[in-house]
Coordinates of C-alpha atoms in Angstrom, one line a residue:
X1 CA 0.0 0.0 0.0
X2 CA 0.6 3.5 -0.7
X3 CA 2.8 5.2 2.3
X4 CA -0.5 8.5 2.2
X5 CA -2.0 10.5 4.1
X6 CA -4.9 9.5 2.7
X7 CA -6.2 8.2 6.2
X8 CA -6.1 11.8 8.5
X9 CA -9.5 13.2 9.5
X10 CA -9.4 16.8 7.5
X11 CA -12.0 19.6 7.5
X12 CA -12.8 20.2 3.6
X13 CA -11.8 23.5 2.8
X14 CA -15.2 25.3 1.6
X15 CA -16.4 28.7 2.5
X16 CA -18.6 27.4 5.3
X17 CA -15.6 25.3 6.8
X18 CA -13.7 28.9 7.1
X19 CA -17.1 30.7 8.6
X20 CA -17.2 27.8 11.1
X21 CA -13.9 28.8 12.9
X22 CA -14.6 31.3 15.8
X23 CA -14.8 34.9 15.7
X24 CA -12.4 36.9 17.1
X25 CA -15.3 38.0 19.9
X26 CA -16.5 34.5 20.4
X27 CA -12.9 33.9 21.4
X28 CA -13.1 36.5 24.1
X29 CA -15.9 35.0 25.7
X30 CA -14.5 32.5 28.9
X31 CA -16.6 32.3 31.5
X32 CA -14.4 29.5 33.2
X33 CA -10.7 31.7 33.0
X34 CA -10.6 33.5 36.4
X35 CA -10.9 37.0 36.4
X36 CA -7.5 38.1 37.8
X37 CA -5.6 35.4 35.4
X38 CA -7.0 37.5 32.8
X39 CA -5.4 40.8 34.3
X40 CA -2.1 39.2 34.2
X41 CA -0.3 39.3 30.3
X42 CA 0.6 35.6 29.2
X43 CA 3.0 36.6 27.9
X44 CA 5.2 39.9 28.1
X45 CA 9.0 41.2 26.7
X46 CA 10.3 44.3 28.6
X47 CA 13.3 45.8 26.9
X48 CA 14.7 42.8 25.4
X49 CA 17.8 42.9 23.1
X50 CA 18.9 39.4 22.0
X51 CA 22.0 39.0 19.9
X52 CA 23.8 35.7 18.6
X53 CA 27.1 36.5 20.4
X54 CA 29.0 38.9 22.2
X55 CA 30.1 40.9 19.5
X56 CA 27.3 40.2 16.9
X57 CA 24.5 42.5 15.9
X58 CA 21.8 42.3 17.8
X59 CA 18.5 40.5 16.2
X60 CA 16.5 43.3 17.4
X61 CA 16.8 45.6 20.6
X62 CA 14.7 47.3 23.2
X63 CA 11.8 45.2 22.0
X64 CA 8.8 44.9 24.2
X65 CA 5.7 42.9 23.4
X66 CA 2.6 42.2 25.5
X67 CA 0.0 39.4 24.6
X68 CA -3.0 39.0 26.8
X69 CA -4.4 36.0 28.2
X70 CA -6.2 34.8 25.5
X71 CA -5.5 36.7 22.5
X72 CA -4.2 35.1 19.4
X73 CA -1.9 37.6 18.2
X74 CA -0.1 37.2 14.5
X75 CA 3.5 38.4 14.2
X76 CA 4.4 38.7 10.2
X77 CA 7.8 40.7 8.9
X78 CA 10.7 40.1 6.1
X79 CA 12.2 37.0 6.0
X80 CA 15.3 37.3 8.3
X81 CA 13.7 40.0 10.4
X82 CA 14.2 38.1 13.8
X83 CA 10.8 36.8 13.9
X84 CA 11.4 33.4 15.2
X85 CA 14.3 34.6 17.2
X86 CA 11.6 36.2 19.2
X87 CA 9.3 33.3 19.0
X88 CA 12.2 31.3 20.7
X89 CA 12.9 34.1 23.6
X90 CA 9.6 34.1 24.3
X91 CA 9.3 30.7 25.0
X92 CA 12.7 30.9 26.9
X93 CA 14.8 29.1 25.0
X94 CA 16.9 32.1 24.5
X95 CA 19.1 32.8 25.7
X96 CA 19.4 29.3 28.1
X97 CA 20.5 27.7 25.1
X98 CA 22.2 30.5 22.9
X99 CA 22.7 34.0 22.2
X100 CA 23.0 36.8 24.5
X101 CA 20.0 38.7 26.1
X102 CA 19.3 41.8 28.4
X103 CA 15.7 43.0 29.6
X104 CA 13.2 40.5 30.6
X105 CA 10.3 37.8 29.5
X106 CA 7.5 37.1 31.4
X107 CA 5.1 34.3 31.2
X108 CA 2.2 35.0 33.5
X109 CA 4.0 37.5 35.0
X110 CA 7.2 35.6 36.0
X111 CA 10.6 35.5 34.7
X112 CA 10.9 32.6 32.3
X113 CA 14.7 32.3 33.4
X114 CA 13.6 31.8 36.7
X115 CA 11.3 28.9 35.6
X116 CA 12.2 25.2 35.2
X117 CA 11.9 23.7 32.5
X118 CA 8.5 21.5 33.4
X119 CA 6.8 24.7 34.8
X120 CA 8.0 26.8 31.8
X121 CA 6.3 24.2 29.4
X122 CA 3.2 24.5 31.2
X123 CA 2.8 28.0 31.0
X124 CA 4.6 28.4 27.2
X125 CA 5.0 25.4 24.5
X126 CA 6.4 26.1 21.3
X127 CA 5.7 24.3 18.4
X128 CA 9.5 25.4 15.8
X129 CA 9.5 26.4 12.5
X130 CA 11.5 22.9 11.6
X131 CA 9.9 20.2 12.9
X132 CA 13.1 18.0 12.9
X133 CA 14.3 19.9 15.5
X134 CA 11.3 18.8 18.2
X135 CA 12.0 15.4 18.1
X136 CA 13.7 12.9 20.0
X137 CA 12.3 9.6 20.2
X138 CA 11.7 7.4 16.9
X139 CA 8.0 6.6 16.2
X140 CA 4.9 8.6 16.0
X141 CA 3.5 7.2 19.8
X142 CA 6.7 7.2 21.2
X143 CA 7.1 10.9 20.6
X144 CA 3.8 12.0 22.0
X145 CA 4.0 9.9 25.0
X146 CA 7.4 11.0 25.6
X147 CA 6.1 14.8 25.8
X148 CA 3.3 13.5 27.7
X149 CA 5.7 12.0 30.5
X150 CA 7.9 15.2 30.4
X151 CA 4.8 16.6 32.2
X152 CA 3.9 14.3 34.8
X153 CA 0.7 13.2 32.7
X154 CA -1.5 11.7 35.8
X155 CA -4.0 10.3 33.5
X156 CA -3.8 6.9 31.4
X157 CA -1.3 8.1 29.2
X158 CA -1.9 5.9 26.2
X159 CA -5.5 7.2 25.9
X160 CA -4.6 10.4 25.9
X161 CA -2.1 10.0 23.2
X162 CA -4.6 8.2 21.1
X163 CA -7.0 11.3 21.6
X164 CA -3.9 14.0 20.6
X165 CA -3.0 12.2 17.9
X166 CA -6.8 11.9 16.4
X167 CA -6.6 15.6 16.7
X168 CA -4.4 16.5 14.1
X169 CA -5.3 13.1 12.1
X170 CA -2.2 11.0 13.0
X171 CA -4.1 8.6 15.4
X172 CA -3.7 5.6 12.6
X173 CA 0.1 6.7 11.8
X174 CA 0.7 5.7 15.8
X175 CA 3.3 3.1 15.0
X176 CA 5.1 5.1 12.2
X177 CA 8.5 6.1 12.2
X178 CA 9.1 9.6 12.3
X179 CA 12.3 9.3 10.0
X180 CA 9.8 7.7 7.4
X181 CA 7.4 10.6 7.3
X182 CA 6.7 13.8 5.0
X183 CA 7.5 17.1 5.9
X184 CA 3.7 18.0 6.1
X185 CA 2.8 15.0 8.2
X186 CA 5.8 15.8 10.8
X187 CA 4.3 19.3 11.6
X188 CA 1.4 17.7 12.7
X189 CA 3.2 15.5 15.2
X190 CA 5.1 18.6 16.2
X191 CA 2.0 20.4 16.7
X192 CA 0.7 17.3 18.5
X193 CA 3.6 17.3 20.7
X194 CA 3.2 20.8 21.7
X195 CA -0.5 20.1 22.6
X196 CA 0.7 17.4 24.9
X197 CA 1.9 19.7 27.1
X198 CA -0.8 21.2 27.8
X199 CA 0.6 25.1 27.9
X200 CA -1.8 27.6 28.3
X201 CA 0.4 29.6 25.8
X202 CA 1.3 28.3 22.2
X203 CA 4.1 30.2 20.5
X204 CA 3.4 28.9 16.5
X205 CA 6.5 29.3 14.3
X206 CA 5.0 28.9 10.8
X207 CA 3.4 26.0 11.7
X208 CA 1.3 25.5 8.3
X209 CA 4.8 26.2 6.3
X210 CA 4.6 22.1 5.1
X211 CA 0.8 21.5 5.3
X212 CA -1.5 21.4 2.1
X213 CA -4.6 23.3 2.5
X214 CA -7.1 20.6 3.5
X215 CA -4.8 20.0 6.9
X216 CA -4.6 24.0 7.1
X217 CA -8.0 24.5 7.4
X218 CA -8.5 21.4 10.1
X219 CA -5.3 22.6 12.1
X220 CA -6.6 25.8 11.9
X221 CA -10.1 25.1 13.0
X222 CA -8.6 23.3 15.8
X223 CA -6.3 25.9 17.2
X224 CA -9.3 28.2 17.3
X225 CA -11.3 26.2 19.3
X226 CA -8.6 25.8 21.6
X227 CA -8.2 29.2 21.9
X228 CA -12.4 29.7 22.1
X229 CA -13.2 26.9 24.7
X230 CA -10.1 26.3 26.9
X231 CA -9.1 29.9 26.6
X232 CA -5.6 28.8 25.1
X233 CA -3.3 32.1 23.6
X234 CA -1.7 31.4 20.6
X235 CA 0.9 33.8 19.6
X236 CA 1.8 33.1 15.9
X237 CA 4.6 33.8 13.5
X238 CA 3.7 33.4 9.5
X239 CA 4.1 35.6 6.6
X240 CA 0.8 34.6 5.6
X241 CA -2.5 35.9 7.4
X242 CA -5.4 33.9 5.7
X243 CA -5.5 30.7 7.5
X244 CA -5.8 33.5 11.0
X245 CA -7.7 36.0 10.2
X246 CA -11.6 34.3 11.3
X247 CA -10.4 34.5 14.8
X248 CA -6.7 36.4 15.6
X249 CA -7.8 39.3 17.9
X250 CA -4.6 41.6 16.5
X251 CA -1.6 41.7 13.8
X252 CA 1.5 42.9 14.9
X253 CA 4.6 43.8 12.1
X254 CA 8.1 43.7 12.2
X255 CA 10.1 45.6 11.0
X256 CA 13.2 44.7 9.2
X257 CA 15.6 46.0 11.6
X258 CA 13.8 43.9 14.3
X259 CA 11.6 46.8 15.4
X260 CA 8.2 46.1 16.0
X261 CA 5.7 48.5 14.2
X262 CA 4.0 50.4 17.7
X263 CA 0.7 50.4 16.2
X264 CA -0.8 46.7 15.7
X265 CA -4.2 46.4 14.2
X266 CA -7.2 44.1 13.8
X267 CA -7.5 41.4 11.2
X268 CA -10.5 43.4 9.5
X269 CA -8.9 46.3 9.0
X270 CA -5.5 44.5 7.3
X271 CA -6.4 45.8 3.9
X272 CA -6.6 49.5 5.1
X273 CA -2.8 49.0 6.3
X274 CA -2.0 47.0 2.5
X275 CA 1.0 50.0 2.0
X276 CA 2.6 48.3 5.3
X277 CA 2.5 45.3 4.9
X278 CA 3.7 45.5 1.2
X279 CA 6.7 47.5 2.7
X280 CA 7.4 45.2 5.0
X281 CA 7.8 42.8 2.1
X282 CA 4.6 40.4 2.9
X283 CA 2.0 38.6 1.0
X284 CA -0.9 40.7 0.6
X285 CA -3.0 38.7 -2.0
X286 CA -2.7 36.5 -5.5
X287 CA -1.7 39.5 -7.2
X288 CA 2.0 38.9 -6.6
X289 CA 1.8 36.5 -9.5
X290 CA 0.5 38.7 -11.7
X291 CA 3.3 39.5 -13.6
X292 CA 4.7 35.3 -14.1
X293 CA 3.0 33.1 -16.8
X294 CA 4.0 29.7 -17.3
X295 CA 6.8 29.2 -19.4
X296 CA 6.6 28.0 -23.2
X297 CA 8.3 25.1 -24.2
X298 CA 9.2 24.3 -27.7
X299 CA 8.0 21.1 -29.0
X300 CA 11.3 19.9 -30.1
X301 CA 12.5 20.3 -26.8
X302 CA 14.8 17.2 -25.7
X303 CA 13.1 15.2 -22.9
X304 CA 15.9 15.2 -20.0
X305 CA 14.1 13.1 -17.7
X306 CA 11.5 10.5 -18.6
X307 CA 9.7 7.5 -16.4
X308 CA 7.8 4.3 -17.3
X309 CA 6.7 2.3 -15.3
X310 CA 8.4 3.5 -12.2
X311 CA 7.9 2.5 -8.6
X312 CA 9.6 4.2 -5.7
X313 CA 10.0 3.1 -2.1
X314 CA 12.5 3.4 1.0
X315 CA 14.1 0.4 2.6
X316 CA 15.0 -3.3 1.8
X317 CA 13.8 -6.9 1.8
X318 CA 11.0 -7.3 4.3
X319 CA 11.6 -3.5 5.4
X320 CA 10.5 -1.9 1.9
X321 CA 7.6 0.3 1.5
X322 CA 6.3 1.2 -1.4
X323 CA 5.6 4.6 -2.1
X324 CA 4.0 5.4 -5.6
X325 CA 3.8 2.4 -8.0
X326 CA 3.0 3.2 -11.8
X327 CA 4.5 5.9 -12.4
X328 CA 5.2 7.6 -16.4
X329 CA 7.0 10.8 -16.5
X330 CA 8.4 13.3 -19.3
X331 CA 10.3 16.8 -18.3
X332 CA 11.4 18.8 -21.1
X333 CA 14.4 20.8 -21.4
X334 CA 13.2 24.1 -20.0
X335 CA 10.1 23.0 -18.7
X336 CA 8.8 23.8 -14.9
X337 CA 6.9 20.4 -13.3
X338 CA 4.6 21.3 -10.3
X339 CA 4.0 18.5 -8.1
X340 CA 1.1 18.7 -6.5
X341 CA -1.2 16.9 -3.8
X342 CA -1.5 16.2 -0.1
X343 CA 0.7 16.0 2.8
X344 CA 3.2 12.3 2.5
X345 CA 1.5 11.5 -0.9
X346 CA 4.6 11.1 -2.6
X347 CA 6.0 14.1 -3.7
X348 CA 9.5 14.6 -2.2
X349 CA 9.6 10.6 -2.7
X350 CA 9.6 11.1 -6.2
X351 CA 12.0 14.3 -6.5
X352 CA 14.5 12.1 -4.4
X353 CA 14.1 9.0 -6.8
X354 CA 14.9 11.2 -9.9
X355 CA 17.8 12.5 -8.1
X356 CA 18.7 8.9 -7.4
X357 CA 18.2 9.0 -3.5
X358 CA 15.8 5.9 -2.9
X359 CA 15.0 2.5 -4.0
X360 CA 13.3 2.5 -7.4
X361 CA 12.0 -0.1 -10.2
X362 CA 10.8 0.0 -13.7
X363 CA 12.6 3.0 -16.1
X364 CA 14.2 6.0 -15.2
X365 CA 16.5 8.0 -17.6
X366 CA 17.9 11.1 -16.6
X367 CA 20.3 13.0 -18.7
X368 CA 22.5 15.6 -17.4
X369 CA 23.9 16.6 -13.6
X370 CA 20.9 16.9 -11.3
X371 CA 20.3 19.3 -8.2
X372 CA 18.1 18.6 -5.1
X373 CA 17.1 21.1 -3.0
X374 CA 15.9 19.5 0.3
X375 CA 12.3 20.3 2.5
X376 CA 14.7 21.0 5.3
X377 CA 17.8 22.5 4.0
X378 CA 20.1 22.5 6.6
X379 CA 20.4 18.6 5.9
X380 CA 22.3 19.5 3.0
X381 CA 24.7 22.1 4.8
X382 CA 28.5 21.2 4.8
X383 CA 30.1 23.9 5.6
X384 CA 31.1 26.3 8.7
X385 CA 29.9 29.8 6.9
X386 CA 27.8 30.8 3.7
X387 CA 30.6 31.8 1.5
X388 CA 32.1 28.6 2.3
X389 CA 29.3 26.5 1.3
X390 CA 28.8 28.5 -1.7
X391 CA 32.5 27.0 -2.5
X392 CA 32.2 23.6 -1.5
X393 CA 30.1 23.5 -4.7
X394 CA 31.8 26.0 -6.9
X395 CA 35.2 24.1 -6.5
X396 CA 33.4 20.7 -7.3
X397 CA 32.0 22.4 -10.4
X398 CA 35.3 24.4 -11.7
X399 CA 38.0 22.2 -11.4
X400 CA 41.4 23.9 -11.9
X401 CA 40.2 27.3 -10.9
X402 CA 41.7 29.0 -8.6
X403 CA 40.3 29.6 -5.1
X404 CA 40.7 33.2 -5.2
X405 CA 38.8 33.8 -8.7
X406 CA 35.9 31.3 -7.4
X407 CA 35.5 33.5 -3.9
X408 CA 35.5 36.8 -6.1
X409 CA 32.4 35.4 -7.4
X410 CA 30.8 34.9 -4.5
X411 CA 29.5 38.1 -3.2
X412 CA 27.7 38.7 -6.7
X413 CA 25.8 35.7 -5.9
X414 CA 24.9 35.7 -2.4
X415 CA 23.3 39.7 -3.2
X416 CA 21.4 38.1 -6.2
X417 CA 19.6 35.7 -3.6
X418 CA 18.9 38.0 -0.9
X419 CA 21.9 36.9 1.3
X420 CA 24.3 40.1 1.2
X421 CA 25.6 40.4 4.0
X422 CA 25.7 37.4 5.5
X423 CA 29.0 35.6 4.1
X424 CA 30.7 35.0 7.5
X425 CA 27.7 33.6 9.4
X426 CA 27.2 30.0 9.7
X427 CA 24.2 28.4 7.5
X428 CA 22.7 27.1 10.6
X429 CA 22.0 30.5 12.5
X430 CA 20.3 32.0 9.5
X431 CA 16.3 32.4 9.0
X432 CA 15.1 29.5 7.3
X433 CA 14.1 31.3 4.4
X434 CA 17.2 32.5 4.1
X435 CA 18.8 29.2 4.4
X436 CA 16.0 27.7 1.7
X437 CA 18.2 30.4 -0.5
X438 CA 21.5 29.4 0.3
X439 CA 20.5 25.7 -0.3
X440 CA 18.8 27.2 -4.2
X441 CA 22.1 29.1 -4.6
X442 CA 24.5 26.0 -4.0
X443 CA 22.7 24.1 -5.9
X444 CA 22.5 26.8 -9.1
X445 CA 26.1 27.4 -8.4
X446 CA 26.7 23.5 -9.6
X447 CA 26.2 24.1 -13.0
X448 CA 22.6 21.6 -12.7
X449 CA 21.0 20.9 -15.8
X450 CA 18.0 19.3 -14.0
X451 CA 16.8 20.9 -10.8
X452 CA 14.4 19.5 -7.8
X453 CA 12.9 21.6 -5.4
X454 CA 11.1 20.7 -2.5
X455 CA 8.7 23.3 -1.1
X456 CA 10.8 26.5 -2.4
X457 CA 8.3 29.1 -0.9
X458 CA 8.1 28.0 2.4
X459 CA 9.5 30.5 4.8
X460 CA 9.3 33.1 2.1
X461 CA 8.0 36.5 1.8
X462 CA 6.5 38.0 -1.2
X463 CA 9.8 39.9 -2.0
X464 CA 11.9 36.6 -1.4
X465 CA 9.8 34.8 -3.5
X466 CA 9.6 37.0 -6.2
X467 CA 13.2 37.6 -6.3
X468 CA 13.9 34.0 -6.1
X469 CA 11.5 33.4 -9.0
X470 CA 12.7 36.3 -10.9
X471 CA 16.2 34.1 -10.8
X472 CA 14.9 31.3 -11.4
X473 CA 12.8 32.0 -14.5
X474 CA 15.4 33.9 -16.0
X475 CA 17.5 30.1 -15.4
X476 CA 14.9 28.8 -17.0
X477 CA 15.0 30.6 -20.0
X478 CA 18.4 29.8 -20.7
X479 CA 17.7 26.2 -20.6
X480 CA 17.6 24.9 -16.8
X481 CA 14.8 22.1 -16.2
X482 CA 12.7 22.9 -12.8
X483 CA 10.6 20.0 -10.8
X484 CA 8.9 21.7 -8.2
X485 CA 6.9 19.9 -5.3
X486 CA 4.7 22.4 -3.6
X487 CA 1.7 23.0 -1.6
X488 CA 1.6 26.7 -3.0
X489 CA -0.9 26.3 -6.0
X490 CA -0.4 29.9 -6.7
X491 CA 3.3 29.0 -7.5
X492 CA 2.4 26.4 -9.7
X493 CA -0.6 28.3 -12.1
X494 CA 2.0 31.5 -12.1
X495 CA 5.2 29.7 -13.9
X496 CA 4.2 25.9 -14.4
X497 CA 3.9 24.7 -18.1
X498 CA 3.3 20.9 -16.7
X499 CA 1.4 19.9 -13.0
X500 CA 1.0 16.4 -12.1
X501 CA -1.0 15.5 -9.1
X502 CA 0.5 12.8 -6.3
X503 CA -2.4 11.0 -5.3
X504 CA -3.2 7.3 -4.0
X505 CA 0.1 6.2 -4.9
X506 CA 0.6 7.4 -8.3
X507 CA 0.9 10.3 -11.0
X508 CA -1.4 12.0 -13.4
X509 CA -1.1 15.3 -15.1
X510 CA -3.6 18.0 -14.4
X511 CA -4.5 19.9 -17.8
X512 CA -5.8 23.5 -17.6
X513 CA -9.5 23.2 -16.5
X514 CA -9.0 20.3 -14.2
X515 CA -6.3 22.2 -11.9
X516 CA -8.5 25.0 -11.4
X517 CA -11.1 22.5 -10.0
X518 CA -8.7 21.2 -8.0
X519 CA -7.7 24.6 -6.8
X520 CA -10.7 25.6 -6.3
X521 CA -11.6 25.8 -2.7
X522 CA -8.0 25.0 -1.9
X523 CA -7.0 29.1 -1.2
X524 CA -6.5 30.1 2.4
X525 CA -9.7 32.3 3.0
X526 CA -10.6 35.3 1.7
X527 CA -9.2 38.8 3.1
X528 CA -12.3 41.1 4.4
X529 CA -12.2 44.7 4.8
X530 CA -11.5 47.3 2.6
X531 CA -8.4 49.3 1.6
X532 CA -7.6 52.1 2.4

């Protein structure tokens, strides 16, 4: 069988599912939250100035920040803007585990230093931007009962792991491994994890960045009725609003310097502050895509990567598990493939079979050098420093060059992608947008004929993305190949000649009048209000 999510519980995505989630006032009702917890901020920075070192830069400085018990308030800025830097003080894992700080965070009005680490989680749980980095245990169960013990769960524990895990739709998954599962799928678990410890504060890094749309709206639904029955507040960080705005109580920018923008708003009047938030770099609406159409091939075009037949699975003998079975494939030179469909159908299975990273059968030709651009890309990092990872593949590409001629290069190509500045930081302390770049950049850098991109536009805002597609495109043009997997459907109508949907296990191109029915009702909802 198909390894799917085929199985998860989701809430279709129709009008009526989004008019369903609270309202913002409904959410303020709580008859059972005390009335001086409510008097108390659940969360609260005082003058805080976080930087990554002694002598670095600060992230941002003489911040403060005050969220109410209760209130689901949406942070959005610039990729790189300090965002989750923030997200991870507040929850206060910095500066215990890196970085320097001065001023103060409080979590229901109490130092978070001064908290251990089972009272800290809780008061404040936070659910990171890459999954990955939440885990330690190796199967789905074993994860969420870990948290659960971490807590001092009284209860019957597996119970309540069975009822967390049918929340976000992972309750037949239980005996997974988490190794084995898609990038979409592990954000539920991490969310799931986060639940488990039953904060009365959620700090949400991105946490739709991997989802389709059909687990956005479910996940979404659910988080508001936490936050509407239980009185749970959710402070979130996205560079998207839609899947929040039926029920966040405020919007809060930052600013690219790592200022916050003193006057926050309500979600209904977002369109009135449209010259903001375009300043600020963010998605406003589809109209960023205005200006892409998908590419034109020419029907002579060499295929450069071609499938019959193929099946695709990870592991060996009695181990193996088939993926997608079936599968016929061609990619023209100059072409850009959208892979499309839900969370673990397939997708990244497929880009890593093309690129020769998992057990496959049947035919598969592919001609020329071939570039993969992981979901997580700082599992592809090899090097101390940006520059120096821009290098590692510039030497393998250039042989005989010398090293100073190849650096020279280097600061040409890190300002194309949005990374000036940047060249003597490590890879692993950058914003994952920015490191999404750096991973594009190496890549490009290789000279790859063919290349394979997993979720590009996650972590991106509209400037990064446009800038990032402006280079791409232009790649394309001269005769690079692009196979895209990605939830972003706008992505995929703005610049794909070809879309094949992943589903139950196999492959099938979606012409013209069949991807707009699948998109349709697919969109994060609607922006009301009115501009300005």
């Amino acid at each position: 069988m198909p390894s799917t999510d085929a199985a998860e519980k989701r809430v279709p995505v129709t009008p009526e599912t989004c008019a369903s989630v609270p309202s913002a006032d409904a959410a303020k009702k709580r008859a059972d939250m005390p009335a001086e917890t409510d008097a108390v901020p659940a969360l609260e920075a005082r003058g805080l100035t976080f930087s990554y070192g002694e002598n670095a830069d600060p992230v941002f400085s003489d911040l403060s920040l005050t969220v109410g018990r209760g209130e689901v308030v949406l942070v959005m800025g610039a990729s790189g803007c300090g965002k989750s830097t923030l997200a991870l003080c507040l929850a206060g894992l910095y500066p215990a585990y890196a970085g320097v700080a001065s001023g103060a965070v409080l979590a229901a009005g109490r130092p978070v230093a001064e908290m251990g680490p089972r009272e800290r989680s809780r008061e404040v749980s936070i659910l990171f931007q890459n999954p990955d980095n939440q885990f330690c245990m190796d199967t789905v169960e074993r994860e969420v009962l870990f948290a659960l013990e971490n807590v001092g769960w009284e209860g019957d524990m597996r119970a309540r792991c069975r009822e967390l895990l049918a929340l976000v739709g992972l309750e037949e998954r239980a005996g997974e491994r988490i190794g084995r599962l898609s990038g979409g799928t592990k954000q539920k678990l991490a969310l799931c994890t986060a639940l488990a410890c039953g904060a009365r504060t959620l700090v949400l890094d991105e946490p739709f960045a991997n989802l389709d749309p059909a687990s956005c709206a479910s996940l979404s639904a659910e988080l508001a009725r936490l936050n509407a029955e239980l009185g749970v507040t959710l402070l979130v960080v996205d560079h998207r609003a839609g899947w929040w705005l039926p029920f966040a109580s405020r919007v809060v920018l930052m600013r690219a310097s790592g200022s916050l923008d003193e006057a926050s708003f309500a979600p209904a009047d977002l369109l009135v502050h449209e010259g903001r938030m375009r300043a600020a770099g963010l998605f406003v609406d589809e109209q960023w895509a205005a200006g892409y159409a998908p590419v034109q091939v020419a029907p002579d075009a060499r295929t450069l990567v071609r499938a019959r037949g193929l099946s695709v699975g990870y592991g060996r003998g009695r181990a193996f598990s088939r993926v997608l079975a079936g599968v016929d494939l061609d990619v023209a030179r100059g072409s850009v493939c959208a892979l499309v469909g839900e969370c673990g159908s397939g997708k990244s299975t497929l880009l890593h079979a093309i690129a020769g990273a998992c057990e496959t059968s049947g035919e598969l030709d592919v001609e020329g050098s071939v570039g993969l651009v992981f979901q997580n890309p700082r599992l592809q990092f090899l090097a101390l420093t940006v520059t120096e990872e821009v290098l590692v593949t510039l030497r393998a590409a250039n042989p005989g060059v010398a090293d100073e001629d190849l650096a020279a290069r280097v600061p040409a190509l890190l300002e194309e992608f949005g990374l000036a500045g940047l060249g003597e930081r490590s890879p692993y302390e950058i914003s994952q947008g920015q490191q999404r770049r750096l991973a594009m950049l190496a890549m490009l850098a290789g000279n790859a004929g063919v290349l394979l991109l997993d979720e590009p536009t996650y972590a991106q805002d509209e400037r990064s993305t446009r800038r990032m597609l402006d280079m791409l495109m232009g790649r394309v043009a001269a005769g690079l190949t692009v196979i895209v997997a990605t939830h972003d459907l706008v992505l995929a109508r703005a610049v794909a000649n070809q879309v094949l949907l992943v589903q139950d296990g196999g492959v099938r191109p979606l012409v013209a009048d069949e991807f707009e029915t699948y998109a349709r009702g697919r969109r994060e909802p609607a922006w009301e209000g009115s501009r300005a």
